Short mmCIF file of C-alpha atoms in Angstrom, two decimals:
data_model
loop_
_atom_site.label_atom_id
_atom_site.label_comp_id
_atom_site.label_asym_id
_atom_site.label_seq_id
_atom_site.Cartn_x
_atom_site.Cartn_y
_atom_site.Cartn_z
CA MET A 240 7.85 -7.33 -18.59
CA GLU A 241 7.04 -4.64 -15.69
CA MET A 242 9.34 -4.11 -12.88
CA ASN A 243 8.07 -2.22 -9.87
CA MET A 244 10.60 0.22 -7.40
CA SER A 245 11.32 -2.42 -4.84
CA GLU A 246 12.81 -4.73 -7.71
CA SER A 247 14.94 -2.49 -9.22
CA VAL A 248 16.24 -0.82 -5.79
CA MET A 249 17.87 -4.64 -5.32
CA LYS A 250 18.86 -5.22 -9.11
CA MET A 251 21.09 -1.65 -8.18
CA ASN A 252 24.50 -2.25 -6.69
CA MET A 253 25.75 -0.33 -4.29
CA GLY A 254 28.47 1.36 -7.23
CA GLU A 255 26.48 3.52 -9.20
CA GLY A 256 26.10 5.71 -6.67
CA VAL A 257 24.03 7.14 -3.84
CA MET A 258 21.12 9.18 -6.17
CA GLU A 259 19.18 7.25 -7.05
CA LEU A 260 18.74 6.31 -3.59
CA LEU A 261 17.70 9.69 -2.44
CA THR A 262 15.84 9.87 -5.36
CA LEU A 263 13.11 6.89 -5.03
CA SER A 264 10.82 7.79 -2.26
CA SER A 265 9.88 9.08 1.11
CA HIS A 266 9.10 6.22 2.00
CA LYS A 267 12.83 4.59 2.99
CA THR A 268 13.42 1.25 4.84
CA PHE A 269 15.28 1.92 8.68
CA LYS A 270 18.99 0.42 6.96
CA LEU A 271 18.63 2.48 3.46
CA LYS A 272 17.82 6.14 6.59
CA ARG A 273 20.95 4.61 8.10
CA PHE A 274 23.15 4.24 5.17
CA LEU A 275 22.78 7.35 3.86
CA ALA A 276 22.92 8.60 7.36
CA LYS A 277 26.46 7.72 7.79
CA LYS A 278 27.25 9.49 4.26
CA GLN A 279 26.52 11.85 5.13
CA LYS A 280 28.43 12.28 8.31
CA GLN A 281 31.82 10.50 6.32
CA SER A 282 31.29 13.63 4.20
CA ARG A 283 32.27 16.80 5.65
CA PRO A 284 35.68 18.99 4.81
CA VAL A 285 39.05 18.25 6.80
CA PRO A 286 39.55 20.01 10.14
CA ARG A 287 41.89 22.85 9.68
CA TRP A 288 44.36 20.98 12.32
CA THR A 289 45.26 18.23 10.00
CA TRP A 290 46.41 21.43 7.34
CA VAL A 291 48.94 22.40 10.26
CA LYS A 292 49.72 19.05 10.73
CA THR A 293 50.34 17.72 7.38
CA GLY A 294 52.79 20.65 6.52
CA ASN A 295 49.35 21.52 4.08
CA ARG A 296 49.64 18.01 2.45
CA ILE A 297 46.62 17.24 3.18
CA ARG A 298 43.52 20.23 2.03
CA TYR A 299 40.62 18.74 0.91
CA ASN A 300 38.45 14.79 1.67
CA SER A 301 38.45 13.19 -1.54
CA LYS A 302 35.76 11.62 -0.61
CA ARG A 303 33.04 14.75 -0.48
CA ARG A 304 30.47 13.61 -1.63
CA HIS A 305 28.28 16.13 -3.99
CA TRP A 306 24.15 15.01 -2.68
CA GLY A 307 22.41 17.36 -4.87
CA ARG A 308 25.20 19.52 -8.23
CA LYS A 309 24.26 17.53 -11.15
CA PRO A 310 26.22 18.35 -14.65
CA GLY A 311 25.91 21.58 -16.41
CA VAL A 312 24.12 23.22 -13.57
CA SER A 313 26.51 26.61 -11.66
CA HIS A 314 25.76 27.65 -8.34
CA THR A 315 25.85 30.90 -7.93
CA ARG A 316 27.85 30.66 -4.30
CA TRP A 317 30.60 28.55 -6.65
CA CYS A 318 30.70 31.23 -9.20
CA ALA A 319 32.34 34.41 -9.32
#
């Protein structure tokens, strides 16, 4: 039995990641677009004043998302 794209999206749970949802289609529902917009806003570095306030205990956002990164792909920006 063949499964179309909408059925496969419904069977996926959100815990598997958003990368599959991003690569699905350019035509996104408003609900999905709003969900991705919120995640995009949350994926930002920790403000510098937080470093100062916490005495350098919190240096990075551990929940930061890596949207376009694939394992095994080197990025020239981070490679020395």
